[in-house]
Amino acid sequence: MKINGSQIVIECLIEQGVDTVFGYPGGNILNIYDALYKNSDRITHILTAHEQAAAHAADGYSRSTGRVGVCMATSGPGATNLVTGIATAYMDSVPIVAITCNVGTPLLGKDTFQEIDITGVTLPITKHNFMVRRVEDLANIFRQAFIIAKSGRPGPVLIDIPKDITAAMCEFEPLKKGDDGSAALIKENLNFKRVMSVNVPSDEEIKAAAEIINKSERPVIYAGGGIKISGAEKELLEFAEKASIPVSESLMGRDVFPANHPLCTWMVGMHGTRASNMAVTESDLVLALGSRFSDRVIGDPKKFAEHATVFHIDIDPAEINKNIHAGGELVGDLKSILTRLLPLIEKKSHSEWLEKIAAWKKEIPASYSIVKPDSVNPKFMLETVHKYAGDDAFITTEVGEHQMWTAQFYPFEKPRTFLTSGGLGTMGYGTGAAMGAQVANPCGRVVHIAGDGSFRMNCNELCTIARYNLPIVIVLVNNGTLGNVRVWQKLFYEKRYSHTTLDFGPDWKKLADAYGVGYVKANNNDEFEKVFKTAFAEKKPYIVDTIVDIDEMIFPMAIPGKPIDEQMMCWGN
């Protein structure tokens, strides 16, 4: 059948199972928006207040489901407004497809109104990007984009389409049901097979890895976000239980292993638990699974696990030996590798090692128990959220102290329930991600933990939340400061709080009222439990304005660049 480029876009999205896109219209993408209007019964469009939120919403949609999220914007500033969201997805290996429309082909390269070389801009922060030059290539490019986004190590892909291409007509041949188009693409282009390929370790490599693991006496697993990308949570649990290996987690891996399991030591690194940091420091084997050894995890690289063999398993060979030297490696899909390792792993007790782990677990920072009568304690706040939201709720965060408190205190039991910006640390990420997660999971609940500094960057999205009646509860951690930056100013800049105090509004209640969003306020622990319980039960958009003391700190804390076992457990030590 002969259809125009805009209709091809719609047909290709539906072929790939896309039911929702997030975006914002503009002049050069009007043809696609016209096609969306005509196909509104087949695909839902969520209008955000800003293009950046559309990218974050596509990201949240993807993280919460494992599917490819889709966002779109017009040329020029519309396209560049997607950049931070694309970079956020790139750093955390999230599969999204971003669609932009540029000026017409004859106008490219002439500094035309709202022209931008968005493929050039996004080259370093996409897994791949495309500029469509012929309408006849459009369908194949879309099919390639989705396969590239979700294959191997996932990531964002951008498709830029000149406006005249969206109007041009050509023959379109739909895919047959169950066909993603990959077979035809490989036949056409052998390089595409290389892009899709995933290394498969040999039996000898698997056996050698099992021998190293079986010989270890003080092993620890360092579990990263690659576990949930691969869908290997079940295999990780079986593996850890069979060999009695404690599991420490990266920030991105906080929801890959049940928090209340005896083998779970929670987060490792700068703000990791004493148990995780000491386990890595005194181990003889660090088994790194789908993790990238961020600087926030390793501290001083010369002192990180200096008595241990680091054995790294990852789908991306570029991660091996990038930040930490690996004494052993397996490159490939984690789920497949753990499945093959399991029968070769010996059942162990590691009783002495686990006794040490249990003792370290009891070393809790003194600040955990501090309760000030005129503010809400962060630990109490997160435990109360869990009490009423339960294990099935999706928890999103912005970036800052509240993000670290969430990682430290929230007992995640199920995968894909913790959505946060890890690699890029994007303030402004969480509200868009919360919208995407809620749209993707209409029967689920989303609680968004937002610092007041970050929320200033995206509170305009309250109009989106209200318009679509998304029952997101926003716990606004209101400490009147850019808390994480203030902590560093306190520790390393002799308390020179340069431009981090937020004592100039807005009035959050008036803002909530302006958008028609519910509002309650909590000045202490008792009030917080009461108002959060009420807000969560309402099943409608709510802000829970939560007053936290301006000088609350994040403990434990390893000093940047120092060994991770040298932790500050409270202020002054």
Coordinates of C-alpha atoms in Angstrom, one line a residue:
M1 CA 0.0 0.0 0.0
K2 CA 1.1 3.6 -0.7
I3 CA 1.2 5.9 2.3
N4 CA 3.1 9.0 3.4
G5 CA 6.1 9.1 5.7
S6 CA 4.1 10.2 8.8
Q7 CA 1.7 7.2 8.4
I8 CA 4.7 4.9 8.0
V9 CA 6.0 6.2 11.4
I10 CA 2.7 5.3 13.0
E11 CA 2.6 1.8 11.3
C12 CA 6.2 1.1 12.4
L13 CA 5.5 2.1 16.0
I14 CA 2.5 -0.2 16.2
E15 CA 4.5 -3.0 14.6
Q16 CA 7.0 -2.7 17.4
G17 CA 4.2 -2.9 20.0
V18 CA 4.3 0.7 21.0
D19 CA 1.1 1.9 22.6
T20 CA 2.2 5.2 24.0
V21 CA 4.5 8.0 23.0
F22 CA 5.5 11.1 25.0
G23 CA 6.1 14.4 23.2
Y24 CA 5.5 18.0 22.3
P25 CA 4.4 19.3 18.9
G26 CA 6.0 22.0 16.7
G27 CA 6.1 23.1 13.1
N28 CA 8.4 20.6 11.5
I29 CA 6.8 17.6 13.2
L30 CA 3.2 18.6 12.4
N31 CA 2.7 15.9 9.8
I32 CA 3.4 13.2 12.4
Y33 CA 1.1 14.9 14.9
D34 CA -1.6 15.0 12.2
A35 CA -1.1 11.2 11.8
L36 CA -1.3 10.7 15.5
Y37 CA -4.6 12.6 15.5
K38 CA -5.9 10.3 12.8
N39 CA -4.7 7.2 14.7
S40 CA -5.6 8.2 18.2
D41 CA -7.6 5.0 18.6
R42 CA -4.4 2.9 17.9
I43 CA -1.7 4.9 19.8
T44 CA -1.8 7.2 22.8
H45 CA 0.1 10.5 22.9
I46 CA 1.0 12.1 26.3
L47 CA 1.6 15.8 26.0
T48 CA 4.2 16.9 28.5
A49 CA 4.9 20.5 29.6
H50 CA 8.5 20.3 28.3
E51 CA 10.3 18.1 25.9
Q52 CA 12.9 17.0 28.5
A53 CA 10.1 15.5 30.6
A54 CA 9.0 13.6 27.5
A55 CA 12.4 12.0 27.2
H56 CA 12.4 11.2 31.0
A57 CA 8.9 9.8 30.7
A58 CA 9.9 7.5 27.9
D59 CA 12.8 6.4 30.1
G60 CA 10.5 5.7 33.1
Y61 CA 8.2 3.8 30.8
S62 CA 11.1 1.6 29.7
R63 CA 12.7 1.1 33.1
S64 CA 9.5 0.0 34.7
T65 CA 8.5 -2.4 31.9
G66 CA 11.6 -3.5 30.1
R67 CA 10.1 -2.3 26.8
V68 CA 11.4 0.4 24.5
G69 CA 10.1 3.9 25.5
V70 CA 9.3 6.5 22.8
C71 CA 9.5 10.3 22.8
M72 CA 9.2 12.9 20.1
A73 CA 9.9 16.5 19.5
T74 CA 10.2 19.0 16.7
S75 CA 13.4 20.5 15.3
G76 CA 15.7 23.0 16.9
P77 CA 15.1 23.7 20.5
G78 CA 12.5 21.0 20.7
A79 CA 15.1 18.5 19.7
T80 CA 17.8 19.9 21.9
N81 CA 15.4 19.8 24.9
L82 CA 15.5 16.1 24.6
V83 CA 19.2 15.9 24.9
T84 CA 19.5 15.6 28.7
G85 CA 16.9 12.9 28.8
I86 CA 18.7 11.0 26.0
A87 CA 22.0 11.3 27.9
T88 CA 20.4 10.1 31.1
A89 CA 19.1 7.0 29.3
Y90 CA 22.5 6.4 27.6
M91 CA 24.4 6.5 30.9
D92 CA 22.0 4.0 32.5
S93 CA 21.6 1.7 29.5
V94 CA 17.9 2.4 29.0
P95 CA 16.3 1.6 25.6
I96 CA 14.4 4.5 24.2
V97 CA 13.7 5.7 20.7
A98 CA 13.6 9.5 20.2
I99 CA 11.9 10.8 17.1
T100 CA 12.7 14.4 15.9
C101 CA 11.7 16.2 12.7
N102 CA 14.1 18.6 11.1
V103 CA 13.6 21.3 8.4
G104 CA 12.9 20.1 4.9
T105 CA 15.7 18.4 3.0
P106 CA 16.4 21.4 0.6
L107 CA 16.8 23.6 3.7
L108 CA 19.3 21.5 5.6
G109 CA 22.7 23.1 6.3
K110 CA 21.5 26.7 5.6
D111 CA 20.9 27.9 9.1
T112 CA 17.2 27.6 8.5
F113 CA 14.8 28.7 11.2
Q114 CA 14.8 26.1 14.0
E115 CA 17.4 23.9 12.2
I116 CA 19.8 21.9 14.3
D117 CA 22.2 19.1 13.5
I118 CA 20.6 16.9 16.2
T119 CA 22.4 13.7 14.9
G120 CA 25.7 15.5 15.4
V121 CA 24.6 16.8 18.8
T122 CA 23.5 13.4 20.1
L123 CA 26.3 11.2 18.5
P124 CA 28.2 10.8 21.8
I125 CA 25.0 10.0 23.8
T126 CA 23.2 7.6 21.6
K127 CA 23.8 3.9 20.9
H128 CA 23.1 4.9 17.3
N129 CA 21.3 7.7 15.4
F130 CA 19.8 8.1 12.0
M131 CA 19.1 11.0 9.6
V132 CA 16.4 9.8 7.1
R133 CA 17.3 11.0 3.6
R134 CA 14.7 9.0 1.6
V135 CA 11.1 8.0 2.5
E136 CA 11.8 4.6 1.1
D137 CA 14.3 4.0 3.9
L138 CA 12.0 5.1 6.7
A139 CA 10.4 1.8 7.6
N140 CA 13.7 -0.1 7.7
I141 CA 15.3 2.6 9.8
F142 CA 12.6 2.4 12.4
R143 CA 12.9 -1.4 12.5
Q144 CA 16.6 -1.1 12.9
A145 CA 16.3 1.6 15.6
F146 CA 14.1 -0.6 17.9
I147 CA 16.3 -3.7 17.5
I148 CA 19.5 -1.7 18.2
A149 CA 17.9 0.1 21.2
K150 CA 16.9 -3.2 23.0
S151 CA 19.7 -5.6 21.8
G152 CA 22.9 -6.3 23.6
R153 CA 23.6 -3.5 26.1
P154 CA 20.5 -1.4 25.6
G155 CA 20.5 2.3 25.0
P156 CA 18.8 5.3 23.2
V157 CA 18.5 5.6 19.5
L158 CA 17.5 8.8 17.7
I159 CA 15.8 9.1 14.4
D160 CA 15.8 12.6 12.7
I161 CA 13.3 13.0 9.8
P162 CA 13.2 16.1 7.6
K163 CA 9.7 17.5 7.2
D164 CA 9.4 16.8 3.5
I165 CA 10.1 13.1 4.2
T166 CA 7.1 12.9 6.5
A167 CA 4.9 14.1 3.7
A168 CA 6.4 12.1 0.8
M169 CA 4.6 9.0 -0.4
C170 CA 5.9 5.5 -1.0
E171 CA 5.0 1.8 -0.9
F172 CA 4.9 0.3 2.6
E173 CA 5.0 -3.4 3.3
P174 CA 3.9 -4.3 6.8
L175 CA 5.7 -6.9 8.8
K176 CA 4.0 -10.2 9.4
K177 CA 2.8 -10.8 12.9
G178 CA 5.7 -11.9 15.2
D179 CA 8.4 -10.6 12.8
D180 CA 10.5 -7.7 14.1
G181 CA 12.2 -7.3 10.8
S182 CA 15.7 -8.4 12.0
A183 CA 16.0 -11.4 9.6
A184 CA 15.4 -9.2 6.6
L185 CA 17.7 -6.5 7.9
I186 CA 20.6 -9.0 8.5
K187 CA 20.1 -10.3 5.0
E188 CA 20.3 -6.8 3.6
N189 CA 23.3 -5.7 5.7
L190 CA 25.8 -8.1 7.3
N191 CA 27.1 -5.2 9.5
F192 CA 23.7 -5.2 11.2
K193 CA 24.3 -8.8 12.4
R194 CA 27.5 -7.5 14.0
V195 CA 25.6 -4.8 15.8
M196 CA 23.1 -7.3 17.2
S197 CA 25.6 -10.0 18.1
V198 CA 26.3 -10.9 21.7
N199 CA 29.4 -12.9 22.7
V200 CA 28.8 -16.4 24.1
P201 CA 31.5 -17.7 26.4
S202 CA 32.9 -21.2 25.7
D203 CA 32.2 -24.1 28.0
E204 CA 35.9 -24.0 29.0
E205 CA 35.6 -20.3 30.0
I206 CA 32.4 -21.1 32.1
K207 CA 34.2 -24.0 33.8
A208 CA 37.2 -21.9 34.6
A209 CA 35.0 -19.2 36.1
A210 CA 33.2 -21.8 38.3
E211 CA 36.5 -23.1 39.6
I212 CA 37.6 -19.6 40.7
I213 CA 34.3 -19.1 42.5
N214 CA 34.4 -22.5 44.1
K215 CA 37.9 -21.9 45.5
S216 CA 37.0 -18.6 47.1
E217 CA 36.5 -18.4 50.9
R218 CA 35.4 -14.8 51.2
P219 CA 33.4 -14.1 48.0
V220 CA 31.0 -11.2 47.6
I221 CA 28.8 -10.4 44.6
Y222 CA 28.7 -6.8 43.3
A223 CA 25.4 -6.7 41.6
G224 CA 24.6 -3.9 39.1
G225 CA 21.8 -2.7 36.9
G226 CA 22.8 -5.2 34.2
I227 CA 21.0 -7.9 36.3
K228 CA 17.6 -6.5 35.7
I229 CA 18.4 -5.5 32.1
S230 CA 19.1 -9.2 31.5
G231 CA 16.2 -10.3 33.6
A232 CA 18.5 -12.4 35.7
E233 CA 17.1 -11.7 39.2
K234 CA 15.9 -15.3 39.7
E235 CA 19.3 -16.7 38.6
L236 CA 21.1 -14.3 40.9
L237 CA 19.0 -15.4 43.9
E238 CA 19.6 -19.1 43.2
F239 CA 23.3 -18.5 42.6
A240 CA 23.8 -16.5 45.9
E241 CA 21.8 -19.0 48.0
K242 CA 23.6 -22.1 46.6
A243 CA 27.1 -20.7 47.2
S244 CA 26.1 -18.6 50.3
I245 CA 27.6 -15.4 48.8
P246 CA 26.6 -12.0 50.2
V247 CA 25.2 -9.6 47.6
S248 CA 26.2 -5.9 47.6
E249 CA 24.4 -3.7 45.1
S250 CA 25.2 -0.6 43.0
L251 CA 22.7 2.3 43.0
M252 CA 21.3 0.9 39.8
G253 CA 21.2 -2.6 41.2
R254 CA 19.3 -1.7 44.4
D255 CA 16.2 -3.6 43.3
V256 CA 17.8 -6.7 41.8
F257 CA 18.0 -8.7 45.1
P258 CA 15.4 -8.9 47.9
A259 CA 16.5 -6.3 50.5
N260 CA 15.4 -8.3 53.4
H261 CA 17.2 -11.5 52.3
P262 CA 19.9 -12.5 54.9
L263 CA 22.6 -12.4 52.1
C264 CA 21.7 -8.8 51.0
T265 CA 24.1 -6.2 52.3
W266 CA 22.5 -3.3 50.4
M267 CA 24.4 -0.6 48.6
V268 CA 28.2 -0.4 48.2
G269 CA 30.3 2.7 47.7
M270 CA 30.4 6.3 48.8
H271 CA 27.1 6.0 50.7
G272 CA 27.1 2.3 51.0
T273 CA 26.5 0.3 54.1
R274 CA 29.3 -0.7 56.4
A275 CA 28.6 -4.4 55.6
S276 CA 28.9 -3.9 51.8
N277 CA 32.0 -1.8 51.9
M278 CA 33.8 -4.0 54.4
A279 CA 32.7 -7.2 52.5
V280 CA 34.3 -5.8 49.3
T281 CA 37.4 -4.6 51.2
E282 CA 38.1 -7.9 53.0
S283 CA 36.9 -10.3 50.3
D284 CA 39.1 -12.6 48.3
L285 CA 36.7 -12.6 45.3
V286 CA 34.5 -9.8 44.0
L287 CA 32.1 -11.2 41.5
A288 CA 30.9 -8.2 39.5
L289 CA 27.7 -8.8 37.6
G290 CA 26.5 -6.2 35.2
S291 CA 28.2 -3.3 36.9
R292 CA 30.6 -0.7 35.7
F293 CA 32.7 0.2 38.7
S294 CA 31.6 3.8 39.0
D295 CA 33.9 6.2 40.8
R296 CA 31.2 6.5 43.4
V297 CA 31.5 2.8 44.1
I298 CA 35.3 2.2 44.1
G299 CA 36.7 5.3 45.9
D300 CA 40.4 5.0 45.7
P301 CA 40.9 2.5 42.8
K302 CA 44.3 1.3 44.2
K303 CA 42.7 0.3 47.5
F304 CA 39.4 -1.1 46.1
A305 CA 39.3 -4.9 46.8
E306 CA 43.0 -4.9 46.9
H307 CA 43.2 -8.4 48.4
A308 CA 40.6 -9.9 46.1
T309 CA 40.4 -11.2 42.6
V310 CA 37.9 -9.2 40.7
F311 CA 35.9 -11.3 38.3
H312 CA 33.8 -9.2 35.9
I313 CA 30.8 -10.6 34.0
D314 CA 29.2 -8.1 31.6
I315 CA 27.6 -8.0 28.1
D316 CA 29.7 -5.0 27.1
P317 CA 33.4 -5.9 26.6
A318 CA 34.3 -2.2 26.8
E319 CA 33.4 -2.2 30.5
I320 CA 36.0 -4.9 31.3
N321 CA 39.2 -3.4 32.7
K322 CA 37.9 0.2 32.1
N323 CA 37.9 1.3 35.8
I324 CA 39.2 -1.7 37.7
H325 CA 41.6 -4.4 36.5
A326 CA 39.8 -7.7 36.2
G327 CA 41.6 -10.9 37.2
G328 CA 38.9 -12.8 35.3
E329 CA 36.1 -12.1 32.9
L330 CA 33.2 -13.5 31.0
V331 CA 31.6 -11.4 28.3
G332 CA 28.0 -12.1 27.4
D333 CA 24.4 -12.1 28.6
L334 CA 24.1 -12.4 32.4
K335 CA 21.0 -14.5 32.5
S336 CA 22.6 -17.0 30.1
I337 CA 25.9 -17.1 31.9
L338 CA 24.5 -17.5 35.4
T339 CA 22.2 -20.3 34.1
R340 CA 25.3 -22.1 32.7
L341 CA 27.3 -21.5 35.9
L342 CA 24.7 -22.7 38.4
P343 CA 25.2 -26.4 37.9
L344 CA 28.9 -26.0 38.3
I345 CA 28.8 -24.0 41.5
E346 CA 29.4 -26.0 44.7
K347 CA 27.0 -25.6 47.6
K348 CA 28.9 -23.8 50.3
S349 CA 28.1 -22.4 53.8
H350 CA 30.9 -19.8 54.2
S351 CA 29.8 -19.7 57.9
E352 CA 32.8 -17.7 59.2
W353 CA 32.6 -15.2 56.4
L354 CA 28.8 -14.7 56.9
E355 CA 29.3 -14.2 60.6
K356 CA 31.6 -11.3 59.8
I357 CA 29.0 -9.9 57.4
A358 CA 26.4 -10.2 60.1
A359 CA 28.6 -8.3 62.5
W360 CA 29.2 -5.5 60.0
K361 CA 25.4 -5.2 59.4
K362 CA 25.0 -4.2 63.0
E363 CA 27.3 -1.2 62.5
I364 CA 24.6 1.4 61.9
P365 CA 25.3 5.2 61.7
A366 CA 24.2 7.0 64.9
S367 CA 22.3 9.5 62.8
Y368 CA 19.8 6.9 61.8
S369 CA 18.1 7.2 65.1
I370 CA 18.0 11.0 65.4
V371 CA 14.5 12.4 65.6
K372 CA 14.0 16.1 65.7
P373 CA 10.6 17.2 67.0
D374 CA 10.2 19.9 64.3
S375 CA 11.2 17.9 61.2
V376 CA 10.7 14.5 59.6
N377 CA 13.5 11.9 59.9
P378 CA 14.5 10.6 56.4
K379 CA 14.8 7.0 57.5
F380 CA 11.3 7.1 59.1
M381 CA 10.0 8.8 56.0
L382 CA 11.1 6.0 53.7
E383 CA 10.1 3.2 56.0
T384 CA 6.6 4.8 56.3
V385 CA 6.3 5.1 52.5
H386 CA 7.1 1.4 52.3
K387 CA 4.7 0.5 55.1
Y388 CA 1.7 1.9 53.0
A389 CA 3.0 1.6 49.4
G390 CA 4.3 -2.0 49.8
D391 CA 6.7 -3.9 47.6
D392 CA 4.7 -3.5 44.4
A393 CA 4.9 0.3 44.2
F394 CA 7.3 2.0 41.8
I395 CA 9.6 4.4 43.6
T396 CA 11.2 7.2 41.5
T397 CA 13.6 9.9 42.7
E398 CA 15.2 13.1 41.6
V399 CA 19.0 13.4 42.4
G400 CA 20.5 14.5 45.7
E401 CA 20.3 13.6 49.4
H402 CA 16.8 12.2 49.1
Q403 CA 18.0 9.9 46.3
M404 CA 20.7 8.5 48.6
W405 CA 18.3 8.2 51.5
T406 CA 16.0 6.2 49.3
A407 CA 18.8 3.9 48.2
Q408 CA 19.9 3.5 51.8
F409 CA 16.6 3.0 53.6
Y410 CA 13.9 1.7 51.2
P411 CA 13.7 -2.1 51.3
F412 CA 13.2 -2.9 47.6
E413 CA 12.0 -6.5 47.1
K414 CA 11.1 -6.6 43.4
P415 CA 12.9 -5.7 40.2
R416 CA 12.2 -2.6 38.1
T417 CA 10.6 -0.8 41.1
F418 CA 13.4 1.7 41.7
L419 CA 13.8 4.4 39.0
T420 CA 16.6 6.8 39.5
S421 CA 19.3 8.6 37.4
G422 CA 22.5 6.9 38.3
G423 CA 25.2 7.6 35.7
L424 CA 24.3 11.2 34.8
G425 CA 22.8 12.2 38.1
T426 CA 20.1 14.3 36.4
M427 CA 18.2 16.7 38.6
G428 CA 14.8 17.0 37.1
Y429 CA 14.7 13.3 36.0
G430 CA 12.2 11.9 38.5
T431 CA 8.9 13.6 37.8
G432 CA 9.0 12.7 34.1
A433 CA 10.1 9.1 35.0
A434 CA 7.2 8.9 37.5
M435 CA 4.7 9.9 34.8
G436 CA 6.2 7.3 32.4
A437 CA 6.0 4.6 35.0
Q438 CA 2.5 5.4 35.9
V439 CA 1.3 5.5 32.3
A440 CA 3.0 2.2 31.6
N441 CA 1.5 0.6 34.7
P442 CA -2.0 2.1 35.1
C443 CA -3.0 -0.5 37.7
G444 CA 0.2 0.1 39.7
R445 CA 1.1 3.0 42.1
V446 CA 4.0 5.4 41.8
V447 CA 5.6 7.3 44.7
H448 CA 8.0 10.0 43.7
I449 CA 10.6 11.1 46.2
A450 CA 11.7 14.6 45.1
G451 CA 14.1 17.0 46.7
D452 CA 12.8 20.6 46.7
G453 CA 15.8 21.7 44.6
S454 CA 15.2 19.1 41.9
F455 CA 11.5 19.6 41.9
R456 CA 11.9 23.3 41.0
M457 CA 13.3 22.1 37.7
N458 CA 10.3 20.1 36.7
C459 CA 7.3 21.2 38.8
N460 CA 5.7 22.5 35.6
E461 CA 4.9 18.8 34.9
L462 CA 2.2 19.0 37.6
C463 CA 0.0 20.1 34.7
T464 CA 0.7 16.8 32.9
I465 CA 0.1 14.8 36.1
A466 CA -3.2 16.7 36.7
R467 CA -4.4 16.6 33.1
Y468 CA -4.1 12.8 32.9
N469 CA -5.1 12.3 36.5
L470 CA -2.0 10.2 37.2
P471 CA -2.3 9.1 40.9
I472 CA 1.3 9.9 41.7
V473 CA 2.2 10.8 45.3
I474 CA 5.1 13.2 45.3
V475 CA 6.9 13.2 48.6
L476 CA 8.5 16.6 48.5
V477 CA 11.6 16.4 50.7
N478 CA 11.6 20.1 51.7
N479 CA 14.8 20.9 53.5
G480 CA 15.2 24.4 52.0
T481 CA 18.6 23.6 50.4
L482 CA 20.4 21.8 47.7
G483 CA 21.2 19.2 50.3
N484 CA 23.9 17.1 48.7
V485 CA 25.8 20.1 47.6
R486 CA 25.4 21.6 51.1
V487 CA 26.9 18.4 52.6
W488 CA 30.0 18.9 50.5
Q489 CA 30.2 22.6 51.4
K490 CA 29.9 21.6 55.0
L491 CA 32.7 19.0 54.8
F492 CA 35.1 20.5 52.3
Y493 CA 34.4 24.2 52.0
E494 CA 34.3 25.3 55.6
K495 CA 30.5 25.8 55.6
R496 CA 30.5 28.4 52.9
Y497 CA 27.0 27.7 51.6
S498 CA 27.3 29.5 48.3
H499 CA 24.0 29.7 46.5
T500 CA 22.6 26.4 48.0
T501 CA 20.0 27.8 50.4
L502 CA 16.5 27.8 48.9
D503 CA 14.6 30.2 51.2
F504 CA 12.7 32.1 48.5
G505 CA 9.6 30.0 47.7
P506 CA 7.5 28.9 46.0
D507 CA 4.5 28.3 48.2
W508 CA 4.0 24.7 47.3
K509 CA 0.4 24.6 48.5
K510 CA -0.5 27.5 46.1
L511 CA 1.3 25.8 43.3
A512 CA -0.5 22.5 44.0
D513 CA -3.8 24.4 44.1
A514 CA -3.0 26.2 40.8
Y515 CA -2.7 22.8 39.1
G516 CA -5.6 21.1 40.9
V517 CA -3.3 18.7 42.7
G518 CA -3.9 17.5 46.3
Y519 CA -1.6 19.0 49.0
V520 CA -0.8 18.0 52.6
K521 CA 2.1 19.0 54.8
A522 CA 4.1 17.1 57.5
N523 CA 6.3 18.9 60.1
N524 CA 7.2 15.8 62.1
N525 CA 7.2 12.0 62.0
D526 CA 3.7 11.6 63.4
E527 CA 2.2 14.1 60.9
F528 CA 4.0 12.4 58.0
E529 CA 2.6 9.0 58.7
K530 CA -0.9 10.4 59.0
V531 CA -0.8 12.6 55.9
F532 CA 1.0 10.1 53.7
K533 CA -1.4 7.4 54.5
T534 CA -4.3 9.7 53.6
A535 CA -2.6 10.9 50.3
F536 CA -1.7 7.4 49.2
A537 CA -5.3 6.1 49.8
E538 CA -6.8 8.9 47.7
K539 CA -5.5 7.4 44.5
K540 CA -5.1 10.8 42.9
P541 CA -2.2 13.3 42.3
Y542 CA -0.8 14.6 45.6
I543 CA 2.1 16.5 47.0
V544 CA 3.2 15.6 50.5
D545 CA 5.3 18.6 51.6
T546 CA 7.7 16.9 54.0
I547 CA 9.8 19.2 56.2
V548 CA 13.3 17.8 56.8
D549 CA 16.0 19.6 58.7
I550 CA 18.4 21.6 56.6
D551 CA 21.5 20.0 58.2
E552 CA 20.4 16.3 57.8
M553 CA 23.4 14.5 56.5
I554 CA 23.9 11.3 54.5
F555 CA 25.7 8.6 56.5
P556 CA 27.7 6.5 56.0
M557 CA 29.9 8.5 53.7
A558 CA 33.3 7.5 52.3
I559 CA 35.3 10.6 51.5
P560 CA 35.8 10.9 47.7
G561 CA 39.1 9.4 46.5
K562 CA 39.6 7.6 49.8
P563 CA 39.2 3.8 50.3
I564 CA 35.5 2.9 50.8
D565 CA 36.2 1.2 54.1
E566 CA 37.2 4.6 55.6
Q567 CA 33.7 5.8 56.2
M568 CA 32.3 8.6 58.2
M569 CA 29.5 7.0 60.3
C570 CA 28.2 10.3 61.8
W571 CA 29.1 14.0 61.8
G572 CA 32.5 14.6 63.4
N573 CA 34.3 11.3 62.9

